[in-house]
Coordinates of C-alpha atoms in Angstrom, one line a residue:
X1274 CA 0.0 0.0 0.0
X1275 CA 2.8 2.3 0.9
X1276 CA 4.7 1.4 -2.3
X1277 CA 1.6 2.1 -4.4
X1278 CA 1.1 5.5 -2.8
X1279 CA 4.7 6.4 -3.4
X1280 CA 4.5 5.4 -7.0
X1281 CA 1.4 7.5 -7.6
X1282 CA 3.0 10.4 -5.9
X1283 CA 6.1 10.0 -8.1
X1284 CA 4.0 9.9 -11.2
X1285 CA 2.1 13.0 -10.2
X1286 CA 5.3 14.8 -9.4
X1287 CA 6.7 14.0 -12.8
X1288 CA 3.5 15.0 -14.5
X1289 CA 3.4 18.4 -12.7
X1290 CA 7.1 18.9 -13.5
X1291 CA 6.5 18.1 -17.2
X1292 CA 3.6 20.5 -17.3
X1293 CA 5.6 23.3 -15.8
X1294 CA 8.4 22.6 -18.3
X1295 CA 6.0 22.6 -21.3
X1296 CA 4.5 25.8 -19.9
X1297 CA 7.9 27.4 -20.2
X1298 CA 7.7 26.9 -23.9
X1299 CA 4.6 29.1 -24.3
X1300 CA 6.4 32.4 -23.7
X1301 CA 9.0 32.0 -26.4
X1302 CA 6.4 30.5 -28.7
X1303 CA 4.2 33.6 -28.3
X1304 CA 7.1 36.0 -28.7
X1305 CA 8.3 34.1 -31.7
X1306 CA 4.9 34.4 -33.3
X1307 CA 4.9 38.1 -32.7
X1308 CA 8.3 38.5 -34.3
X1309 CA 7.3 36.3 -37.3
X1310 CA 4.2 38.5 -37.7
X1311 CA 6.2 41.7 -37.7
X1312 CA 8.7 40.2 -40.2
X1313 CA 5.8 39.2 -42.4
X1314 CA 4.3 42.7 -42.4
X1315 CA 7.7 44.2 -43.3
X1316 CA 8.2 41.8 -46.1
X1317 CA 4.9 42.7 -47.6
X1318 CA 6.1 46.2 -48.3
X1319 CA 9.7 45.2 -49.2
X1320 CA 9.4 45.2 -53.0
X1321 CA 7.6 48.6 -52.9
X1322 CA 10.3 49.9 -50.5
X1323 CA 13.0 48.8 -52.8
X1324 CA 11.3 50.6 -55.8
X1325 CA 11.0 53.8 -53.8
X1326 CA 14.6 53.6 -52.7
X1327 CA 15.7 53.0 -56.3
X1328 CA 13.8 56.2 -57.3
X1329 CA 15.5 58.2 -54.5
X1330 CA 18.9 56.8 -55.5
X1331 CA 18.6 58.3 -59.0
X1332 CA 20.7 61.6 -59.4
X1333 CA 18.7 64.8 -59.6
X1334 CA 18.0 65.8 -63.2
X1335 CA 20.3 68.4 -64.8
X1336 CA 17.6 70.9 -65.7
X1337 CA 20.2 73.5 -66.8
X1338 CA 21.7 71.2 -69.4
X1339 CA 18.3 70.3 -70.8
X1340 CA 17.2 73.9 -70.9
X1341 CA 20.4 74.9 -72.7
X1342 CA 19.8 72.3 -75.3
X1343 CA 16.3 73.4 -75.9
X1344 CA 17.5 77.1 -76.1
X1345 CA 19.9 76.1 -78.8
X1346 CA 17.1 74.5 -80.7
X1347 CA 15.1 77.7 -80.3
X1348 CA 12.4 75.9 -78.4
X1349 CA 12.1 78.7 -75.9
X1350 CA 8.8 77.9 -74.3
X1351 CA 10.0 74.4 -73.4
X1352 CA 13.4 75.8 -72.3
X1353 CA 11.7 78.3 -69.9
X1354 CA 9.4 75.6 -68.5
X1355 CA 12.4 73.3 -67.9
X1356 CA 14.5 75.9 -66.1
X1357 CA 11.6 77.1 -64.0
X1358 CA 10.9 73.5 -63.0
X1359 CA 14.5 73.2 -62.0
X1360 CA 14.1 76.3 -59.8
X1361 CA 11.1 74.6 -58.1
X1362 CA 13.2 71.6 -57.2
X1363 CA 16.6 73.3 -56.6
X1364 CA 17.7 73.6 -53.0
X1365 CA 21.3 74.7 -53.2
X1366 CA 22.1 78.4 -53.9
X1367 CA 24.7 77.4 -56.5
X1368 CA 22.0 75.4 -58.4
X1369 CA 19.6 78.3 -58.3
X1370 CA 22.2 80.7 -59.6
X1371 CA 23.0 78.4 -62.6
X1372 CA 19.3 78.1 -63.3
X1373 CA 18.7 81.9 -63.1
X1374 CA 21.7 82.5 -65.5
X1375 CA 20.2 80.1 -68.0
X1376 CA 16.8 81.6 -67.7
X1377 CA 18.3 85.0 -68.6
X1378 CA 20.0 83.5 -71.6
X1379 CA 16.8 81.9 -72.8
X1380 CA 14.9 85.2 -72.4
X1381 CA 17.5 87.1 -74.3
X1382 CA 17.6 84.6 -77.1
X1383 CA 13.8 84.7 -77.5
X1384 CA 13.7 88.5 -77.3
X1385 CA 15.1 89.0 -80.8
X1386 CA 12.6 91.4 -82.4
X1387 CA 12.8 90.0 -85.8
X1388 CA 12.1 86.5 -84.6
X1389 CA 9.2 87.7 -82.4
X1390 CA 7.7 89.9 -85.1
X1391 CA 7.7 87.1 -87.7
X1392 CA 6.1 84.7 -85.3
X1393 CA 3.4 87.2 -84.1
X1394 CA 2.5 88.0 -87.7
X1395 CA 2.3 84.3 -88.7
X1396 CA 0.1 83.5 -85.7
X1397 CA -2.3 86.4 -86.5
X1398 CA -2.6 85.5 -90.2
X1399 CA -2.9 81.8 -90.0
X1400 CA -3.8 81.0 -86.4
X1401 CA -1.0 78.4 -86.4
X1402 CA 2.4 78.0 -84.9
X1403 CA 4.1 76.5 -81.9
X1404 CA 5.6 79.4 -80.0
X1405 CA 4.3 81.8 -77.4
X1406 CA 4.7 84.7 -79.9
X1407 CA 2.6 82.9 -82.6
X1408 CA 0.0 82.1 -80.0
X1409 CA 0.0 85.8 -78.9
X1410 CA -0.6 86.8 -82.5
X1411 CA -3.5 84.4 -82.8
X1412 CA -5.0 85.7 -79.5
X1413 CA -4.6 89.3 -80.6
X1414 CA -6.5 88.4 -83.8
X1415 CA -9.2 86.7 -81.9
X1416 CA -9.5 89.7 -79.5
X1417 CA -10.3 91.9 -82.5
X1418 CA -12.7 89.3 -84.0
X1419 CA -10.4 89.0 -87.0
X1420 CA -9.3 85.5 -85.9
X1421 CA -12.8 84.1 -85.5
X1422 CA -13.9 85.6 -88.9
X1423 CA -10.7 84.2 -90.5
X1424 CA -11.4 80.7 -89.3
X1425 CA -15.0 80.8 -90.2
X1426 CA -14.1 82.0 -93.7
X1427 CA -11.5 79.3 -94.1
X1428 CA -13.9 76.6 -92.9
X1429 CA -16.7 78.0 -95.0
X1430 CA -14.5 77.9 -98.1
X1431 CA -13.7 74.3 -97.4
X1432 CA -17.4 73.5 -97.1
X1433 CA -18.2 75.2 -100.4
X1434 CA -15.5 73.2 -102.1
X1435 CA -17.1 70.0 -100.9
X1436 CA -14.5 69.4 -98.3
X1437 CA -15.2 68.6 -94.6
X1438 CA -15.2 71.7 -92.4
X1439 CA -13.6 71.3 -89.0
X1440 CA -16.5 71.4 -86.6
X1441 CA -14.2 72.2 -83.6
X1442 CA -12.8 75.3 -85.2
X1443 CA -16.3 76.4 -86.3
X1444 CA -17.7 75.8 -82.8
X1445 CA -14.9 77.8 -81.1
X1446 CA -15.0 80.6 -83.7
X1447 CA -18.8 80.9 -83.7
X1448 CA -18.9 81.0 -79.9
X1449 CA -16.2 83.7 -80.0
X1450 CA -18.3 85.9 -82.3
X1451 CA -21.7 85.4 -80.7
X1452 CA -20.8 85.3 -77.1
X1453 CA -18.9 87.9 -75.0
X1454 CA -15.6 86.4 -73.8
X1455 CA -12.8 87.6 -71.6
X1456 CA -9.2 87.8 -72.9
X1457 CA -8.3 84.8 -70.9
X1458 CA -11.0 82.8 -72.6
X1459 CA -9.7 84.0 -76.0
X1460 CA -6.3 82.6 -75.0
X1461 CA -7.9 79.3 -74.3
X1462 CA -9.8 79.2 -77.6
X1463 CA -6.7 80.2 -79.6
X1464 CA -4.7 77.4 -77.9
X1465 CA -7.4 74.8 -78.6
X1466 CA -7.4 75.9 -82.2
X1467 CA -3.7 75.5 -82.3
X1468 CA -4.1 72.0 -80.8
X1469 CA -6.7 71.1 -83.4
X1470 CA -4.7 72.2 -86.3
X1471 CA -1.6 70.5 -85.0
X1472 CA -3.4 67.2 -84.6
X1473 CA -2.9 67.5 -80.8
X1474 CA -6.5 67.0 -79.8
X1475 CA -8.1 63.6 -79.1
X1476 CA -11.4 62.7 -80.8
X1477 CA -13.2 62.6 -77.5
X1478 CA -12.0 66.1 -76.6
X1479 CA -13.1 67.3 -80.0
X1480 CA -16.6 65.8 -79.6
X1481 CA -16.9 67.4 -76.2
X1482 CA -16.0 70.9 -77.5
X1483 CA -18.4 70.5 -80.4
X1484 CA -21.2 69.5 -78.0
X1485 CA -20.5 72.4 -75.6
X1486 CA -20.2 74.9 -78.5
X1487 CA -23.6 73.9 -79.9
X1488 CA -25.1 74.1 -76.4
X1489 CA -23.7 77.5 -75.9
X1490 CA -25.1 78.8 -79.2
X1491 CA -28.5 77.1 -78.9
X1492 CA -29.2 77.9 -75.3
X1493 CA -27.0 80.9 -74.7
X1494 CA -25.4 79.0 -71.8
X1495 CA -21.7 79.0 -72.2
X1496 CA -20.7 78.2 -68.6
X1497 CA -19.3 74.7 -69.4
X1498 CA -17.5 76.0 -72.5
X1499 CA -16.0 78.8 -70.5
X1500 CA -14.6 76.3 -68.0
X1501 CA -12.9 74.4 -70.8
X1502 CA -11.5 77.7 -72.2
X1503 CA -10.4 79.0 -68.8
X1504 CA -8.6 75.7 -67.9
X1505 CA -6.9 75.7 -71.3
X1506 CA -5.8 79.3 -70.8
X1507 CA -4.4 78.5 -67.3
X1508 CA -2.4 75.6 -68.7
X1509 CA -1.0 77.7 -71.5
X1510 CA 0.0 80.5 -69.2
X1511 CA 1.9 78.1 -66.9
X1512 CA 3.7 75.8 -69.3
X1513 CA 3.8 77.8 -72.6
X1514 CA 2.3 77.1 -76.1
X1515 CA 4.2 74.1 -77.4
X1516 CA 4.3 72.1 -74.1
X1517 CA 0.6 72.8 -73.8
X1518 CA 0.0 71.2 -77.2
X1519 CA 1.9 68.1 -76.1
X1520 CA -0.2 67.8 -72.9
X1521 CA -3.4 68.4 -74.7
X1522 CA -2.6 65.5 -77.0
X1523 CA -3.3 63.1 -74.1
X1524 CA -6.4 64.7 -72.6
X1525 CA -9.6 62.9 -73.5
X1526 CA -12.3 65.2 -72.0
X1527 CA -12.9 68.4 -70.0
X1528 CA -12.4 66.5 -66.7
X1529 CA -8.9 65.5 -67.8
X1530 CA -8.2 69.1 -68.7
X1531 CA -9.4 70.4 -65.3
X1532 CA -7.1 67.9 -63.5
X1533 CA -4.2 68.8 -65.7
X1534 CA -4.6 72.5 -65.2
X1535 CA -4.8 72.1 -61.4
X1536 CA -1.7 69.9 -61.3
X1537 CA 0.2 72.2 -63.6
X1538 CA -0.4 75.2 -61.4
X1539 CA 3.4 75.7 -61.2
X1540 CA 6.4 75.0 -63.5
X1541 CA 7.3 71.7 -61.7
X1542 CA 3.8 70.2 -62.3
X1543 CA 3.8 71.5 -65.9
X1544 CA 7.2 70.0 -66.6
X1545 CA 6.1 66.6 -65.2
X1546 CA 3.0 66.5 -67.5
X1547 CA 5.0 67.7 -70.5
X1548 CA 7.7 65.0 -70.0
X1549 CA 5.4 62.2 -68.8
X1550 CA 2.8 62.5 -71.5
X1551 CA 0.1 59.9 -71.4
X1552 CA 1.6 58.3 -68.2
X1553 CA 1.1 61.6 -66.3
X1554 CA -2.5 62.0 -67.4
X1555 CA -3.4 58.4 -66.6
X1556 CA -2.0 58.9 -63.1
X1557 CA -3.9 62.1 -62.6
X1558 CA -7.2 60.3 -63.6
X1559 CA -7.0 58.3 -60.4
X1560 CA -7.5 61.5 -58.4
X1561 CA -5.2 60.2 -55.7
X1562 CA -3.0 62.7 -53.8
X1563 CA -0.4 59.9 -53.4
X1564 CA -0.2 59.6 -57.2
X1565 CA 0.2 63.4 -57.6
X1566 CA 3.0 63.4 -55.0
X1567 CA 4.8 60.5 -56.6
X1568 CA 4.6 62.2 -60.0
X1569 CA 6.3 65.3 -58.7
X1570 CA 8.8 63.2 -56.8
X1571 CA 9.7 61.4 -60.0
X1572 CA 9.9 64.7 -61.9
X1573 CA 12.8 65.7 -59.7
X1574 CA 14.8 63.0 -61.4
X1575 CA 13.8 64.0 -64.9
X1576 CA 13.1 61.5 -67.7
X1577 CA 15.0 58.8 -65.8
X1578 CA 12.7 59.1 -62.8
X1579 CA 9.6 59.1 -65.0
X1580 CA 10.8 56.1 -66.8
X1581 CA 11.2 54.2 -63.5
X1582 CA 7.8 55.4 -62.5
X1583 CA 6.4 53.9 -65.7
X1584 CA 7.9 50.5 -64.8
X1585 CA 7.5 50.4 -61.0
X1586 CA 5.0 53.2 -60.2
X1587 CA 2.1 50.9 -59.3
X1588 CA 4.4 48.9 -57.0
X1589 CA 5.4 52.1 -55.2
X1590 CA 1.8 53.0 -54.6
X1591 CA 0.8 49.5 -53.4
X1592 CA -1.0 49.9 -50.1
X1593 CA 0.6 48.2 -47.1
X1594 CA -1.6 45.4 -45.8
X1595 CA -1.2 46.8 -42.3
X1596 CA -3.2 49.9 -43.4
X1597 CA -6.3 47.9 -44.2
X1598 CA -6.0 45.9 -41.0
X1599 CA -5.8 48.9 -38.8
X1600 CA -8.4 50.9 -40.7
X1601 CA -10.9 48.1 -40.0
X1602 CA -10.5 48.8 -36.3
X1603 CA -9.6 52.5 -36.1
X1604 CA -10.1 55.3 -38.7
X1605 CA -7.9 58.4 -38.5
X1606 CA -4.2 59.4 -38.8
X1607 CA -2.8 56.6 -36.7
X1608 CA -2.9 54.0 -39.5
X1609 CA -1.3 56.3 -42.0
X1610 CA 1.4 57.2 -39.5
X1611 CA 2.1 53.5 -38.7
X1612 CA 2.4 52.7 -42.4
X1613 CA 4.7 55.7 -43.0
X1614 CA 7.0 54.6 -40.2
X1615 CA 7.1 51.1 -41.7
X1616 CA 7.9 52.5 -45.1
X1617 CA 10.6 54.8 -43.9
X1618 CA 12.2 52.4 -41.5
X1619 CA 11.2 49.2 -43.2
X1620 CA 14.7 47.8 -43.7
X1621 CA 15.7 48.5 -40.0
X1622 CA 12.4 47.0 -38.7
X1623 CA 12.8 44.0 -40.9
X1624 CA 16.3 43.4 -39.7
X1625 CA 15.2 43.9 -36.1
X1626 CA 12.2 41.5 -36.6
X1627 CA 14.5 38.9 -38.2
X1628 CA 17.0 39.1 -35.3
X1629 CA 14.2 38.9 -32.8
X1630 CA 12.7 35.9 -34.5
X1631 CA 16.2 34.2 -34.6
X1632 CA 16.7 34.9 -30.9
X1633 CA 13.2 33.4 -30.0
X1634 CA 13.8 30.4 -32.1
X1635 CA 17.1 29.8 -30.4
X1636 CA 15.5 30.1 -26.9
X1637 CA 12.7 27.8 -28.1
X1638 CA 15.3 25.2 -29.3
X1639 CA 17.1 25.3 -25.9
X1640 CA 13.9 24.9 -23.9
X1641 CA 12.7 22.2 -26.2
X1642 CA 15.9 20.2 -25.6
X1643 CA 15.4 20.8 -21.9
X1644 CA 11.8 19.5 -22.1
X1645 CA 12.9 16.4 -24.0
X1646 CA 15.6 15.7 -21.5
X1647 CA 13.1 16.0 -18.6
X1648 CA 10.7 13.6 -20.4
X1649 CA 13.4 11.1 -20.9
X1650 CA 14.6 11.2 -17.3
X1651 CA 11.0 11.1 -16.1
X1652 CA 10.2 8.1 -18.3
X1653 CA 13.4 6.3 -17.1
X1654 CA 12.6 7.1 -13.4
X1655 CA 9.1 5.8 -13.7
X1656 CA 10.2 2.6 -15.3
X1657 CA 12.6 2.0 -12.5

């Protein structure tokens, strides 16, 4: 009886000891799971982090060299846009001085009176051209009604000869004659005419202008047409005539035009849209502030940055899975802050999480061996 009681007591003691030993495994297991979870979250954003670091590692674009090349090619609007974009990005006084010096050289080169006079006259007579001076001549002609009459006569002559008249030019010219417009709206109309003649207007944008022009003439309500003309004028004033034509080439409707004119409210934004082309417009369509910020960030690196954006931009904007998880519980600035910390310190956090996980796995291995040893001793003792 005494022997049976002693054996039972020994078994119970061994059982309690094994339970306590197994319980010691719970703490490293839990900490290891937390470390593995943190490492997993960091790894989810690792490709995007790598793409963003690749963008930041690119050297800043040499805006002075590009502007000088454009000046030598007498592309003065584009040269001025480039040098002004460089000023928006430049941080060092030496960079700013170089940009200001190049800006002065561009203005002096474009101020030659013979060149300006010929361009102004050509723009006034034909309504065509690709320089600010030619656009100024076209606008001056439109201000004195001559431009609208000129275009209606040209299109009427084509219709009489059995050719197709351009409905966009007819709509803009007729609206200019019938409706009272401000000088800024005439600038927008002249620029749209430029774009139409140069083949820099999409079919959808042309259809929208024809529809708005007809509505303005039929109902006397030109508010929507005025918005289109005003947005076009703002774009032209910021980026210049020729860059505007390149941007307009990728705008499909008045909504695109409104987004482009808002984004190009300074030279940096205008430069990005001019260089990015269809890529920039497609990114603006999303309406995302993050997309707009990344566009400007890539513009700092010039064509190389925009090319990287084309290849890896979607990856850079990929939302971190932690954001969706936290937003499901709490809505506010905390989730965005947490994700921003993860993105900025992702490499360090990932290294810390990996080290933490390795430590916990090591501790778990040591304790597992200890448990195994206890079990073996316990089993041997019980057998005895």
